[in-house]
N, CA, C and O atoms as a Tinker XYZ file with bonds, in Angstrom:
   516  protein
     1  N     47.199000   21.132000   -6.811000    73     2
     2  CA    45.982000   21.585000   -7.450000    64     1     3
     3  C     45.442000   20.435000   -8.298000    63     2     4     5
     4  O     46.187000   19.798000   -9.043000    81     3
     5  N     44.135000   20.176000   -8.177000    73     3     6
     6  CA    43.560000   19.069000   -8.940000    64     5     7
     7  C     43.344000   19.459000  -10.395000    63     6     8     9
     8  O     43.442000   20.631000  -10.757000    81     7
     9  N     43.053000   18.468000  -11.217000    73     7    10
    10  CA    42.947000   18.667000  -12.671000    64     9    11
    11  C     41.803000   19.608000  -13.037000    63    10    12    13
    12  O     41.941000   20.412000  -13.959000    81    11
    13  N     40.687000   19.524000  -12.339000    73    11    14
    14  CA    39.537000   20.381000  -12.650000    64    13    15
    15  C     39.864000   21.844000  -12.369000    63    14    16    17
    16  O     39.516000   22.728000  -13.151000    81    15
    17  N     40.534000   22.089000  -11.249000    73    15    18
    18  CA    40.903000   23.462000  -10.895000    64    17    19
    19  C     41.943000   24.006000  -11.874000    63    18    20    21
    20  O     41.878000   25.172000  -12.264000    81    19
    21  N     42.906000   23.162000  -12.273000    73    19    22
    22  CA    43.909000   23.578000  -13.252000    64    21    23
    23  C     43.259000   23.927000  -14.584000    63    22    24    25
    24  O     43.647000   24.903000  -15.227000    81    23
    25  N     42.278000   23.141000  -15.000000    73    23    26
    26  CA    41.576000   23.410000  -16.258000    64    25    27
    27  C     40.821000   24.729000  -16.175000    63    26    28    29
    28  O     40.793000   25.496000  -17.137000    81    27
    29  N     40.212000   24.990000  -15.029000    73    27    30
    30  CA    39.471000   26.240000  -14.841000    64    29    31
    31  C     40.414000   27.440000  -14.876000    63    30    32    33
    32  O     40.100000   28.451000  -15.504000    81    31
    33  N     41.568000   27.339000  -14.208000    73    31    34
    34  CA    42.551000   28.418000  -14.200000    64    33    35
    35  C     43.087000   28.645000  -15.608000    63    34    36    37
    36  O     43.275000   29.788000  -16.025000    81    35
    37  N     43.331000   27.568000  -16.339000    73    35    38
    38  CA    43.810000   27.690000  -17.718000    64    37    39
    39  C     42.785000   28.389000  -18.597000    63    38    40    41
    40  O     43.143000   29.217000  -19.435000    81    39
    41  N     41.524000   28.062000  -18.410000    73    39    42
    42  CA    40.459000   28.702000  -19.189000    64    41    43
    43  C     40.375000   30.198000  -18.862000    63    42    44    45
    44  O     40.207000   31.020000  -19.763000    81    43
    45  N     40.489000   30.546000  -17.596000    73    43    46
    46  CA    40.457000   31.957000  -17.189000    64    45    47
    47  C     41.642000   32.698000  -17.793000    63    46    48    49
    48  O     41.486000   33.797000  -18.324000    81    47
    49  N     42.825000   32.099000  -17.712000    73    47    50
    50  CA    44.017000   32.730000  -18.292000    64    49    51
    51  C     43.882000   32.889000  -19.800000    63    50    52    53
    52  O     44.309000   33.902000  -20.354000    81    51
    53  N     43.297000   31.910000  -20.467000    73    51    54
    54  CA    43.075000   31.992000  -21.911000    64    53    55
    55  C     42.116000   33.134000  -22.241000    63    54    56    57
    56  O     42.336000   33.873000  -23.200000    81    55
    57  N     41.065000   33.278000  -21.456000    73    55    58
    58  CA    40.103000   34.366000  -21.691000    64    57    59
    59  C     40.740000   35.733000  -21.442000    63    58    60    61
    60  O     40.497000   36.681000  -22.189000    81    59
    61  N     41.556000   35.831000  -20.391000    73    59    62
    62  CA    42.243000   37.096000  -20.114000    64    61    63
    63  C     43.209000   37.447000  -21.244000    63    62    64    65
    64  O     43.282000   38.599000  -21.672000    81    63
    65  N     43.941000   36.458000  -21.718000    73    63    66
    66  CA    44.873000   36.700000  -22.830000    64    65    67
    67  C     44.110000   37.100000  -24.085000    63    66    68    69
    68  O     44.536000   37.998000  -24.809000    81    67
    69  N     42.986000   36.441000  -24.346000    73    67    70
    70  CA    42.170000   36.772000  -25.519000    64    69    71
    71  C     41.629000   38.193000  -25.434000    63    70    72    73
    72  O     41.573000   38.903000  -26.438000    81    71
    73  N     41.230000   38.605000  -24.233000    73    71    74
    74  CA    40.740000   39.973000  -24.026000    64    73    75
    75  C     41.832000   40.980000  -24.343000    63    74    76    77
    76  O     41.586000   41.974000  -25.025000    81    75
    77  N     43.034000   40.727000  -23.852000    73    75    78
    78  CA    44.145000   41.648000  -24.097000    64    77    79
    79  C     44.500000   41.698000  -25.587000    63    78    80    81
    80  O     44.713000   42.778000  -26.138000    81    79
    81  N     44.564000   40.551000  -26.225000    73    79    82
    82  CA    44.905000   40.495000  -27.651000    64    81    83
    83  C     43.843000   41.201000  -28.484000    63    82    84    85
    84  O     44.170000   41.978000  -29.382000    81    83
    85  N     42.573000   40.935000  -28.191000    73    83    86
    86  CA    41.489000   41.575000  -28.942000    64    85    87
    87  C     41.526000   43.093000  -28.765000    63    86    88    89
    88  O     41.324000   43.835000  -29.727000    81    87
    89  N     41.780000   43.551000  -27.554000    73    87    90
    90  CA    41.845000   44.992000  -27.300000    64    89    91
    91  C     42.969000   45.661000  -28.068000    63    90    92    93
    92  O     42.783000   46.736000  -28.639000    81    91
    93  N     44.130000   45.031000  -28.086000    73    91    94
    94  CA    45.270000   45.608000  -28.796000    64    93    95
    95  C     45.016000   45.615000  -30.311000    63    94    96    97
    96  O     45.314000   46.601000  -30.985000    81    95
    97  N     44.474000   44.529000  -30.835000    73    95    98
    98  CA    44.189000   44.479000  -32.275000    64    97    99
    99  C     43.105000   45.477000  -32.666000    63    98   100   101
   100  O     43.208000   46.118000  -33.712000    81    99
   101  N     42.067000   45.618000  -31.843000    73    99   102
   102  CA    41.014000   46.590000  -32.132000    64   101   103
   103  C     41.588000   48.005000  -32.119000    63   102   104   105
   104  O     41.290000   48.806000  -33.005000    81   103
   105  N     42.405000   48.310000  -31.120000    73   103   106
   106  CA    43.027000   49.633000  -31.030000    64   105   107
   107  C     43.913000   49.889000  -32.244000    63   106   108   109
   108  O     43.860000   50.967000  -32.835000    81   107
   109  N     44.720000   48.913000  -32.613000    73   107   110
   110  CA    45.599000   49.072000  -33.777000    64   109   111
   111  C     44.790000   49.257000  -35.056000    63   110   112   113
   112  O     45.138000   50.081000  -35.901000    81   111
   113  N     43.716000   48.495000  -35.199000    73   111   114
   114  CA    42.867000   48.623000  -36.380000    64   113   115
   115  C     42.223000   49.997000  -36.490000    63   114   116   117
   116  O     42.183000   50.586000  -37.570000    81   115
   117  N     41.721000   50.504000  -35.369000    73   115   118
   118  CA    41.118000   51.836000  -35.373000    64   117   119
   119  C     42.147000   52.905000  -35.727000    63   118   120   121
   120  O     41.867000   53.810000  -36.513000    81   119
   121  N     43.335000   52.797000  -35.144000    73   119   122
   122  CA    44.387000   53.778000  -35.440000    64   121   123
   123  C     44.823000   53.695000  -36.900000    63   122   124   125
   124  O     45.024000   54.724000  -37.544000    81   123
   125  N     44.970000   52.479000  -37.428000    73   123   126
   126  CA    45.375000   52.332000  -38.830000    64   125   127
   127  C     44.293000   52.847000  -39.779000    63   126   128   129
   128  O     44.600000   53.483000  -40.787000    81   127
   129  N     43.027000   52.573000  -39.456000    73   127   130
   130  CA    41.933000   53.079000  -40.287000    64   129   131
   131  C     41.915000   54.603000  -40.271000    63   130   132   133
   132  O     41.782000   55.235000  -41.319000    81   131
   133  N     42.048000   55.190000  -39.098000    73   131   134
   134  CA    42.080000   56.647000  -38.996000    64   133   135
   135  C     43.262000   57.243000  -39.738000    63   134   136   137
   136  O     43.125000   58.268000  -40.406000    81   135
   137  N     44.421000   56.610000  -39.627000    73   135   138
   138  CA    45.607000   57.093000  -40.325000    64   137   139
   139  C     45.423000   56.995000  -41.835000    63   138   140   141
   140  O     45.748000   57.931000  -42.565000    81   139
   141  N     44.904000   55.868000  -42.302000    73   139   142
   142  CA    44.677000   55.699000  -43.744000    64   141   143
   143  C     43.695000   56.743000  -44.265000    63   142   144   145
   144  O     43.923000   57.343000  -45.315000    81   143
   145  N     42.604000   56.959000  -43.534000    73   143   146
   146  CA    41.626000   57.958000  -43.960000    64   145   147
   147  C     42.241000   59.355000  -43.956000    63   146   148   149
   148  O     41.961000   60.161000  -44.843000    81   147
   149  N     43.073000   59.639000  -42.966000    73   147   150
   150  CA    43.732000   60.934000  -42.889000    64   149   151
   151  C     44.667000   61.145000  -44.076000    63   150   152   153
   152  O     44.698000   62.228000  -44.660000    81   151
   153  N     45.423000   60.116000  -44.432000    73   151   154
   154  CA    46.335000   60.230000  -45.572000    64   153   155
   155  C     45.578000   60.365000  -46.887000    63   154   156   157
   156  O     45.995000   61.119000  -47.767000    81   155
   157  N     44.474000   59.646000  -47.029000    73   155   158
   158  CA    43.659000   59.742000  -48.246000    64   157   159
   159  C     43.078000   61.140000  -48.381000    63   158   160   161
   160  O     43.018000   61.688000  -49.482000    81   159
   161  N     42.649000   61.720000  -47.262000    73   159   162
   162  CA    42.068000   63.062000  -47.285000    64   161   163
   163  C     43.133000   64.149000  -47.362000    63   162   164   165
   164  O     42.798000   65.326000  -47.500000    81   163
   165  N     44.396000   63.782000  -47.276000    73   163   166
   166  CA    45.483000   64.751000  -47.385000    64   165   167
   167  C     45.754000   65.521000  -46.125000    63   166   168   169
   168  O     46.275000   66.634000  -46.189000    81   167
   169  N     45.416000   64.965000  -44.973000    73   167   170
   170  CA    45.664000   65.638000  -43.703000    64   169   171
   171  C     46.505000   64.732000  -42.823000    63   170   172   173
   172  O     46.414000   63.518000  -43.002000    81   171
   173  N     47.270000   65.184000  -41.941000    73   171   174
   174  CA    47.686000   66.579000  -41.797000    64   173   175
   175  C     48.809000   66.902000  -42.767000    63   174   176   177
   176  O     49.566000   66.021000  -43.176000    81   175
   177  N     48.905000   68.130000  -43.117000    73   175   178
   178  CA    49.961000   68.585000  -44.014000    64   177   179
   179  C     51.200000   68.939000  -43.190000    63   178   180   181
   180  O     51.098000   69.513000  -42.106000    81   179
   181  N     52.355000   68.591000  -43.719000    73   179   182
   182  CA    53.600000   68.882000  -43.017000    64   181   183
   183  C     53.898000   70.374000  -43.102000    63   182   184   185
   184  O     53.769000   70.989000  -44.161000    81   183
   185  N     54.295000   70.937000  -41.979000    73   183   186
   186  CA    54.677000   72.350000  -41.936000    64   185   187
   187  C     55.961000   72.479000  -41.135000    63   186   188   189
   188  O     56.383000   71.541000  -40.458000    81   187
   189  N     56.569000   73.639000  -41.218000    73   187   190
   190  CA    57.772000   73.897000  -40.441000    64   189   191
   191  C     57.459000   74.645000  -39.148000    63   190   192   193
   192  O     58.373000   75.052000  -38.430000    81   191
   193  N     56.172000   74.827000  -38.847000    73   191   194
   194  CA    55.763000   75.523000  -37.626000    64   193   195
   195  C     55.971000   74.605000  -36.420000    63   194   196   197
   196  O     55.966000   73.383000  -36.565000    81   195
   197  N     56.153000   75.186000  -35.234000    73   195   198
   198  CA    56.273000   74.357000  -34.028000    64   197   199
   199  C     55.000000   73.551000  -33.796000    63   198   200   201
   200  O     53.898000   74.027000  -34.068000    81   199
   201  N     55.157000   72.338000  -33.296000    73   199   202
   202  CA    54.006000   71.469000  -33.026000    64   201   203
   203  C     53.228000   72.004000  -31.832000    63   202   204   205
   204  O     53.788000   72.228000  -30.758000    81   203
   205  N     51.934000   72.205000  -32.032000    73   203   206
   206  CA    51.088000   72.723000  -30.951000    64   205   207
   207  C     49.969000   71.769000  -30.589000    63   206   208   209
   208  O     49.143000   72.089000  -29.735000    81   207
   209  N     49.921000   70.612000  -31.215000    73   207   210
   210  CA    48.853000   69.652000  -30.937000    64   209   211
   211  C     47.814000   69.663000  -32.033000    63   210   212   213
   212  O     47.616000   70.674000  -32.707000    81   211
   213  N     47.153000   68.536000  -32.208000    73   211   214
   214  CA    46.177000   68.430000  -33.289000    64   213   215
   215  C     44.826000   67.907000  -32.823000    63   214   216   217
   216  O     43.921000   67.737000  -33.640000    81   215
   217  N     44.670000   67.651000  -31.539000    73   215   218
   218  CA    43.438000   67.023000  -31.082000    64   217   219
   219  C     42.243000   67.977000  -31.085000    63   218   220   221
   220  O     41.110000   67.525000  -31.248000    81   219
   221  N     42.461000   69.267000  -30.913000    73   219   222
   222  CA    41.361000   70.225000  -30.967000    64   221   223
   223  C     40.276000   69.913000  -29.959000    63   222   224   225
   224  O     40.498000   69.957000  -28.749000    81   223
   225  N     39.102000   69.599000  -30.472000    73   223   226
   226  CA    37.931000   69.397000  -29.626000    64   225   227
   227  C     37.841000   67.989000  -29.037000    63   226   228   229
   228  O     36.910000   67.713000  -28.280000    81   227
   229  N     38.754000   67.110000  -29.351000    73   227   230
   230  CA    38.697000   65.728000  -28.876000    64   229   231
   231  C     39.321000   65.597000  -27.486000    63   230   232   233
   232  O     40.352000   64.947000  -27.309000    81   231
   233  N     38.679000   66.224000  -26.512000    73   231   234
   234  CA    39.242000   66.251000  -25.166000    64   233   235
   235  C     38.454000   65.420000  -24.164000    63   234   236   237
   236  O     38.800000   65.402000  -22.983000    81   235
   237  N     37.410000   64.734000  -24.601000    73   235   238
   238  CA    36.645000   63.885000  -23.693000    64   237   239
   239  C     36.272000   62.594000  -24.429000    63   238   240   241
   240  O     36.205000   62.580000  -25.658000    81   239
   241  N     36.032000   61.520000  -23.687000    73   239   242
   242  CA    35.623000   60.268000  -24.340000    64   241   243
   243  C     34.352000   60.420000  -25.171000    63   242   244   245
   244  O     34.218000   59.784000  -26.217000    81   243
   245  N     33.429000   61.246000  -24.721000    73   243   246
   246  CA    32.189000   61.462000  -25.466000    64   245   247
   247  C     32.471000   62.134000  -26.799000    63   246   248   249
   248  O     31.910000   61.748000  -27.825000    81   247
   249  N     33.340000   63.140000  -26.788000    73   247   250
   250  CA    33.691000   63.831000  -28.030000    64   249   251
   251  C     34.441000   62.900000  -28.976000    63   250   252   253
   252  O     34.229000   62.942000  -30.187000    81   251
   253  N     35.311000   62.065000  -28.430000    73   251   254
   254  CA    36.051000   61.106000  -29.260000    64   253   255
   255  C     35.091000   60.124000  -29.899000    63   254   256   257
   256  O     35.191000   59.860000  -31.097000    81   255
   257  N     34.161000   59.576000  -29.128000    73   255   258
   258  CA    33.196000   58.616000  -29.660000    64   257   259
   259  C     32.311000   59.261000  -30.719000    63   258   260   261
   260  O     32.028000   58.650000  -31.749000    81   259
   261  N     31.877000   60.486000  -30.470000    73   259   262
   262  CA    31.053000   61.205000  -31.437000    64   261   263
   263  C     31.802000   61.414000  -32.748000    63   262   264   265
   264  O     31.233000   61.222000  -33.823000    81   263
   265  N     33.063000   61.802000  -32.672000    73   263   266
   266  CA    33.872000   62.012000  -33.881000    64   265   267
   267  C     34.131000   60.692000  -34.603000    63   266   268   269
   268  O     34.123000   60.648000  -35.833000    81   267
   269  N     34.358000   59.623000  -33.851000    73   267   270
   270  CA    34.618000   58.319000  -34.469000    64   269   271
   271  C     33.388000   57.795000  -35.194000    63   270   272   273
   272  O     33.502000   57.199000  -36.264000    81   271
   273  N     32.209000   58.016000  -34.613000    73   271   274
   274  CA    30.971000   57.585000  -35.262000    64   273   275
   275  C     30.782000   58.313000  -36.593000    63   274   276   277
   276  O     30.226000   57.753000  -37.538000    81   275
   277  N     31.244000   59.556000  -36.663000    73   275   278
   278  CA    31.159000   60.342000  -37.905000    64   277   279
   279  C     32.295000   60.013000  -38.874000    63   278   280   281
   280  O     32.432000   60.644000  -39.922000    81   279
   281  N     33.120000   59.001000  -38.504000    73   279   282
   282  CA    34.268000   58.569000  -39.304000    64   281   283
   283  C     35.286000   59.681000  -39.528000    63   282   284   285
   284  O     35.923000   59.753000  -40.579000    81   283
   285  N     35.431000   60.542000  -38.534000    73   283   286
   286  CA    36.486000   61.549000  -38.549000    64   285   287
   287  C     37.798000   60.826000  -38.286000    63   286   288   289
   288  O     37.902000   60.120000  -37.282000    81   287
   289  N     38.813000   60.971000  -39.150000    73   287   290
   290  CA    40.067000   60.246000  -38.955000    64   289   291
   291  C     40.707000   60.478000  -37.588000    63   290   292   293
   292  O     41.194000   59.536000  -36.964000    81   291
   293  N     40.708000   61.721000  -37.123000    73   291   294
   294  CA    41.292000   61.999000  -35.806000    64   293   295
   295  C     40.483000   61.324000  -34.700000    63   294   296   297
   296  O     41.045000   60.850000  -33.712000    81   295
   297  N     39.169000   61.284000  -34.872000    73   295   298
   298  CA    38.313000   60.617000  -33.895000    64   297   299
   299  C     38.569000   59.116000  -33.847000    63   298   300   301
   300  O     38.574000   58.519000  -32.771000    81   299
   301  N     38.781000   58.505000  -35.011000    73   299   302
   302  CA    39.079000   57.075000  -35.059000    64   301   303
   303  C     40.420000   56.766000  -34.384000    63   302   304   305
   304  O     40.535000   55.802000  -33.628000    81   303
   305  N     41.424000   57.592000  -34.664000    73   303   306
   306  CA    42.726000   57.367000  -34.032000    64   305   307
   307  C     42.647000   57.585000  -32.522000    63   306   308   309
   308  O     43.247000   56.832000  -31.755000    81   307
   309  N     41.914000   58.606000  -32.095000    73   307   310
   310  CA    41.753000   58.866000  -30.662000    64   309   311
   311  C     40.981000   57.726000  -29.992000    63   310   312   313
   312  O     41.287000   57.346000  -28.862000    81   311
   313  N     39.983000   57.183000  -30.689000    73   311   314
   314  CA    39.237000   56.046000  -30.147000    64   313   315
   315  C     40.149000   54.836000  -30.015000    63   314   316   317
   316  O     40.045000   54.079000  -29.050000    81   315
   317  N     41.040000   54.652000  -30.979000    73   315   318
   318  CA    42.011000   53.565000  -30.879000    64   317   319
   319  C     42.876000   53.700000  -29.639000    63   318   320   321
   320  O     43.159000   52.710000  -28.964000    81   319
   321  N     43.293000   54.910000  -29.339000    73   319   322
   322  CA    44.105000   55.143000  -28.138000    64   321   323
   323  C     43.269000   54.875000  -26.884000    63   322   324   325
   324  O     43.766000   54.283000  -25.926000    81   323
   325  N     42.013000   55.303000  -26.883000    73   323   326
   326  CA    41.144000   55.034000  -25.730000    64   325   327
   327  C     40.936000   53.539000  -25.515000    63   326   328   329
   328  O     40.956000   53.059000  -24.381000    81   327
   329  N     40.735000   52.801000  -26.614000    73   327   330
   330  CA    40.577000   51.351000  -26.504000    64   329   331
   331  C     41.853000   50.724000  -25.946000    63   330   332   333
   332  O     41.793000   49.813000  -25.120000    81   331
   333  N     42.997000   51.212000  -26.398000    73   331   334
   334  CA    44.270000   50.695000  -25.893000    64   333   335
   335  C     44.412000   50.962000  -24.395000    63   334   336   337
   336  O     44.903000   50.108000  -23.657000    81   335
   337  N     43.988000   52.133000  -23.948000    73   335   338
   338  CA    44.038000   52.458000  -22.517000    64   337   339
   339  C     43.028000   51.611000  -21.733000    63   338   340   341
   340  O     43.310000   51.181000  -20.615000    81   339
   341  N     41.862000   51.376000  -22.318000    73   339   342
   342  CA    40.797000   50.643000  -21.627000    64   341   343
   343  C     41.070000   49.142000  -21.536000    63   342   344   345
   344  O     40.499000   48.467000  -20.679000    81   343
   345  N     41.924000   48.613000  -22.397000    73   343   346
   346  CA    42.153000   47.170000  -22.431000    64   345   347
   347  C     42.685000   46.618000  -21.106000    63   346   348   349
   348  O     42.107000   45.660000  -20.593000    81   347
   349  N     43.755000   47.169000  -20.525000    73   347   350
   350  CA    44.189000   46.617000  -19.235000    64   349   351
   351  C     43.204000   46.901000  -18.100000    63   350   352   353
   352  O     43.136000   46.143000  -17.133000    81   351
   353  N     42.450000   47.977000  -18.215000    73   351   354
   354  CA    41.424000   48.261000  -17.207000    64   353   355
   355  C     40.335000   47.184000  -17.275000    63   354   356   357
   356  O     39.844000   46.723000  -16.244000    81   355
   357  N     39.964000   46.789000  -18.494000    73   355   358
   358  CA    38.982000   45.724000  -18.663000    64   357   359
   359  C     39.519000   44.405000  -18.115000    63   358   360   361
   360  O     38.760000   43.606000  -17.566000    81   359
   361  N     40.812000   44.176000  -18.259000    73   359   362
   362  CA    41.418000   42.954000  -17.719000    64   361   363
   363  C     41.296000   42.923000  -16.202000    63   362   364   365
   364  O     40.982000   41.883000  -15.624000    81   363
   365  N     41.541000   44.053000  -15.557000    73   363   366
   366  CA    41.425000   44.116000  -14.093000    64   365   367
   367  C     39.968000   43.903000  -13.687000    63   366   368   369
   368  O     39.694000   43.201000  -12.714000    81   367
   369  N     39.037000   44.501000  -14.423000    73   367   370
   370  CA    37.613000   44.321000  -14.113000    64   369   371
   371  C     37.199000   42.854000  -14.288000    63   370   372   373
   372  O     36.463000   42.309000  -13.465000    81   371
   373  N     37.676000   42.223000  -15.361000    73   371   374
   374  CA    37.392000   40.802000  -15.591000    64   373   375
   375  C     37.967000   39.962000  -14.452000    63   374   376   377
   376  O     37.325000   39.021000  -13.986000    81   375
   377  N     39.169000   40.301000  -14.007000    73   375   378
   378  CA    39.794000   39.581000  -12.893000    64   377   379
   379  C     38.973000   39.741000  -11.616000    63   378   380   381
   380  O     38.813000   38.791000  -10.849000    81   379
   381  N     38.460000   40.937000  -11.396000    73   379   382
   382  CA    37.639000   41.186000  -10.210000    64   381   383
   383  C     36.403000   40.290000  -10.222000    63   382   384   385
   384  O     36.070000   39.675000   -9.209000    81   383
   385  N     35.730000   40.217000  -11.353000    73   383   386
   386  CA    34.538000   39.362000  -11.472000    64   385   387
   387  C     34.914000   37.902000  -11.251000    63   386   388   389
   388  O     34.205000   37.170000  -10.560000    81   387
   389  N     36.028000   37.481000  -11.839000    73   387   390
   390  CA    36.471000   36.095000  -11.691000    64   389   391
   391  C     36.761000   35.760000  -10.233000    63   390   392   393
   392  O     36.335000   34.716000   -9.739000    81   391
   393  N     37.482000   36.639000   -9.543000    73   391   394
   394  CA    37.786000   36.395000   -8.132000    64   393   395
   395  C     36.514000   36.411000   -7.284000    63   394   396   397
   396  O     36.402000   35.648000   -6.324000    81   395
   397  N     35.572000   37.261000   -7.624000    73   395   398
   398  CA    34.308000   37.308000   -6.883000    64   397   399
   399  C     33.528000   36.005000   -7.075000    63   398   400   401
   400  O     32.931000   35.486000   -6.132000    81   399
   401  N     33.538000   35.484000   -8.300000    73   399   402
   402  CA    32.849000   34.214000   -8.556000    64   401   403
   403  C     33.507000   33.062000   -7.798000    63   402   404   405
   404  O     32.835000   32.109000   -7.405000    81   403
   405  N     34.814000   33.152000   -7.594000    73   403   406
   406  CA    35.532000   32.128000   -6.840000    64   405   407
   407  C     35.463000   32.374000   -5.332000    63   406   408   409
   408  O     35.952000   31.563000   -4.545000    81   407
   409  N     34.864000   33.477000   -4.938000    73   407   410
   410  CA    34.716000   33.872000   -3.530000    64   409   411
   411  C     36.070000   34.002000   -2.829000    63   410   412   413
   412  O     36.230000   33.617000   -1.671000    81   411
   413  N     37.037000   34.555000   -3.565000    73   411   414
   414  CA    38.373000   34.778000   -3.016000    64   413   415
   415  C     38.426000   36.219000   -2.519000    63   414   416   417
   416  O     38.747000   37.136000   -3.277000    81   415
   417  N     38.112000   36.407000   -1.252000    73   415   418
   418  CA    37.939000   37.742000   -0.689000    64   417   419
   419  C     39.216000   38.585000   -0.728000    63   418   420   421
   420  O     39.153000   39.790000   -0.975000    81   419
   421  N     40.352000   37.975000   -0.490000    73   419   422
   422  CA    41.613000   38.727000   -0.477000    64   421   423
   423  C     41.891000   39.301000   -1.864000    63   422   424   425
   424  O     42.207000   40.482000   -2.002000    81   423
   425  N     41.771000   38.457000   -2.888000    73   423   426
   426  CA    42.047000   38.934000   -4.246000    64   425   427
   427  C     40.960000   39.882000   -4.747000    63   426   428   429
   428  O     41.250000   40.782000   -5.534000    81   427
   429  N     39.725000   39.700000   -4.310000    73   427   430
   430  CA    38.667000   40.646000   -4.658000    64   429   431
   431  C     39.010000   42.019000   -4.088000    63   430   432   433
   432  O     38.872000   43.030000   -4.777000    81   431
   433  N     39.450000   42.057000   -2.848000    73   431   434
   434  CA    39.808000   43.328000   -2.214000    64   433   435
   435  C     40.986000   43.987000   -2.932000    63   434   436   437
   436  O     40.937000   45.176000   -3.250000    81   435
   437  N     42.039000   43.220000   -3.185000    73   435   438
   438  CA    43.221000   43.770000   -3.856000    64   437   439
   439  C     42.862000   44.274000   -5.248000    63   438   440   441
   440  O     43.268000   45.368000   -5.640000    81   439
   441  N     42.104000   43.480000   -5.992000    73   439   442
   442  CA    41.733000   43.855000   -7.366000    64   441   443
   443  C     40.793000   45.059000   -7.370000    63   442   444   445
   444  O     40.886000   45.917000   -8.248000    81   443
   445  N     39.897000   45.125000   -6.400000    73   443   446
   446  CA    39.000000   46.280000   -6.308000    64   445   447
   447  C     39.791000   47.557000   -6.013000    63   446   448   449
   448  O     39.478000   48.620000   -6.550000    81   447
   449  N     40.805000   47.454000   -5.171000    73   447   450
   450  CA    41.651000   48.619000   -4.881000    64   449   451
   451  C     42.389000   49.058000   -6.143000    63   450   452   453
   452  O     42.445000   50.248000   -6.452000    81   451
   453  N     42.957000   48.088000   -6.874000    73   451   454
   454  CA    43.661000   48.415000   -8.121000    64   453   455
   455  C     42.709000   49.060000   -9.116000    63   454   456   457
   456  O     43.050000   50.063000   -9.742000    81   455
   457  N     41.508000   48.487000   -9.268000    73   455   458
   458  CA    40.525000   49.050000  -10.196000    64   457   459
   459  C     40.109000   50.454000   -9.764000    63   458   460   461
   460  O     39.940000   51.338000  -10.604000    81   459
   461  N     39.947000   50.658000   -8.481000    73   459   462
   462  CA    39.614000   51.991000   -7.976000    64   461   463
   463  C     40.714000   53.004000   -8.258000    63   462   464   465
   464  O     40.436000   54.137000   -8.651000    81   463
   465  N     41.956000   52.597000   -8.056000    73   463   466
   466  CA    43.079000   53.495000   -8.339000    64   465   467
   467  C     43.174000   53.806000   -9.832000    63   466   468   469
   468  O     43.468000   54.940000  -10.212000    81   467
   469  N     42.929000   52.815000  -10.670000    73   467   470
   470  CA    42.915000   53.069000  -12.115000    64   469   471
   471  C     41.814000   54.064000  -12.476000    63   470   472   473
   472  O     42.021000   54.969000  -13.284000    81   471
   473  N     40.643000   53.883000  -11.867000    73   471   474
   474  CA    39.531000   54.795000  -12.126000    64   473   475
   475  C     39.834000   56.212000  -11.695000    63   474   476   477
   476  O     39.547000   57.162000  -12.424000    81   475
   477  N     40.411000   56.362000  -10.519000    73   475   478
   478  CA    40.785000   57.688000  -10.044000    64   477   479
   479  C     41.796000   58.315000  -10.982000    63   478   480   481
   480  O     41.675000   59.486000  -11.342000    81   479
   481  N     42.795000   57.536000  -11.380000    73   479   482
   482  CA    43.818000   58.045000  -12.284000    64   481   483
   483  C     43.262000   58.462000  -13.627000    63   482   484   485
   484  O     43.665000   59.481000  -14.187000    81   483
   485  N     42.325000   57.661000  -14.149000    73   483   486
   486  CA    41.743000   57.983000  -15.453000    64   485   487
   487  C     40.827000   59.195000  -15.380000    63   486   488   489
   488  O     40.917000   60.091000  -16.219000    81   487
   489  N     39.953000   59.232000  -14.392000    73   487   490
   490  CA    38.960000   60.287000  -14.351000    64   489   491
   491  C     39.479000   61.587000  -13.744000    63   490   492   493
   492  O     38.865000   62.638000  -13.926000    81   491
   493  N     40.587000   61.533000  -13.035000    73   491   494
   494  CA    41.145000   62.749000  -12.469000    64   493   495
   495  C     41.711000   63.652000  -13.558000    63   494   496   497
   496  O     41.786000   64.868000  -13.384000    81   495
   497  N     42.107000   63.059000  -14.674000    73   495   498
   498  CA    42.699000   63.842000  -15.756000    64   497   499
   499  C     41.700000   64.355000  -16.778000    63   498   500   501
   500  O     42.068000   65.166000  -17.628000    81   499
   501  N     40.450000   63.913000  -16.727000    73   499   502
   502  CA    39.458000   64.370000  -17.706000    64   501   503
   503  C     39.193000   65.859000  -17.506000    63   502   504   505
   504  O     38.932000   66.307000  -16.390000    81   503
   505  N     39.261000   66.601000  -18.572000    73   503   506
   506  CA    39.008000   68.033000  -18.520000    64   505   507
   507  C     40.254000   68.846000  -18.223000    63   506   508   509
   508  O     40.188000   70.074000  -18.169000    81   507
   509  N     41.381000   68.192000  -18.030000    73   507   510
   510  CA    42.635000   68.886000  -17.746000    64   509   511
   511  C     43.618000   68.737000  -18.893000    63   510   512   513
   512  O     44.825000   68.621000  -18.683000    81   511
   513  N     43.096000   68.741000  -20.091000    73   511   514
   514  CA    43.945000   68.539000  -21.270000    64   513   515
   515  C     44.568000   69.851000  -21.679000    63   514   516
   516  O     45.321000   69.900000  -22.651000    81   515
């Protein structure tokens, strides 16, 4: 591999790593902010009742985003989890674009199949909470 191609591959790998790191830090920040706000507001309170779940109405990405915009602590934490889930999906999408720009048909096909399977897996569960 020549030096120019190696430099290009290194730059792509650096961007992919930066995307993953930024996604994880953003997700962690959202979860920590939501947790801090929840503790400041005194929720949730510890009980001896069996755990039945606390998400309530936060069963869709739209509801999570709406709650997060209103600075609802549970909405912020749920948004953090969504960002964490979306981070590797964004990496696959970025890889697909990169392979398409390089006109690498085999890797475009493989990456498109992976992205399609991720999409099916993600959207098949919406509404089945």
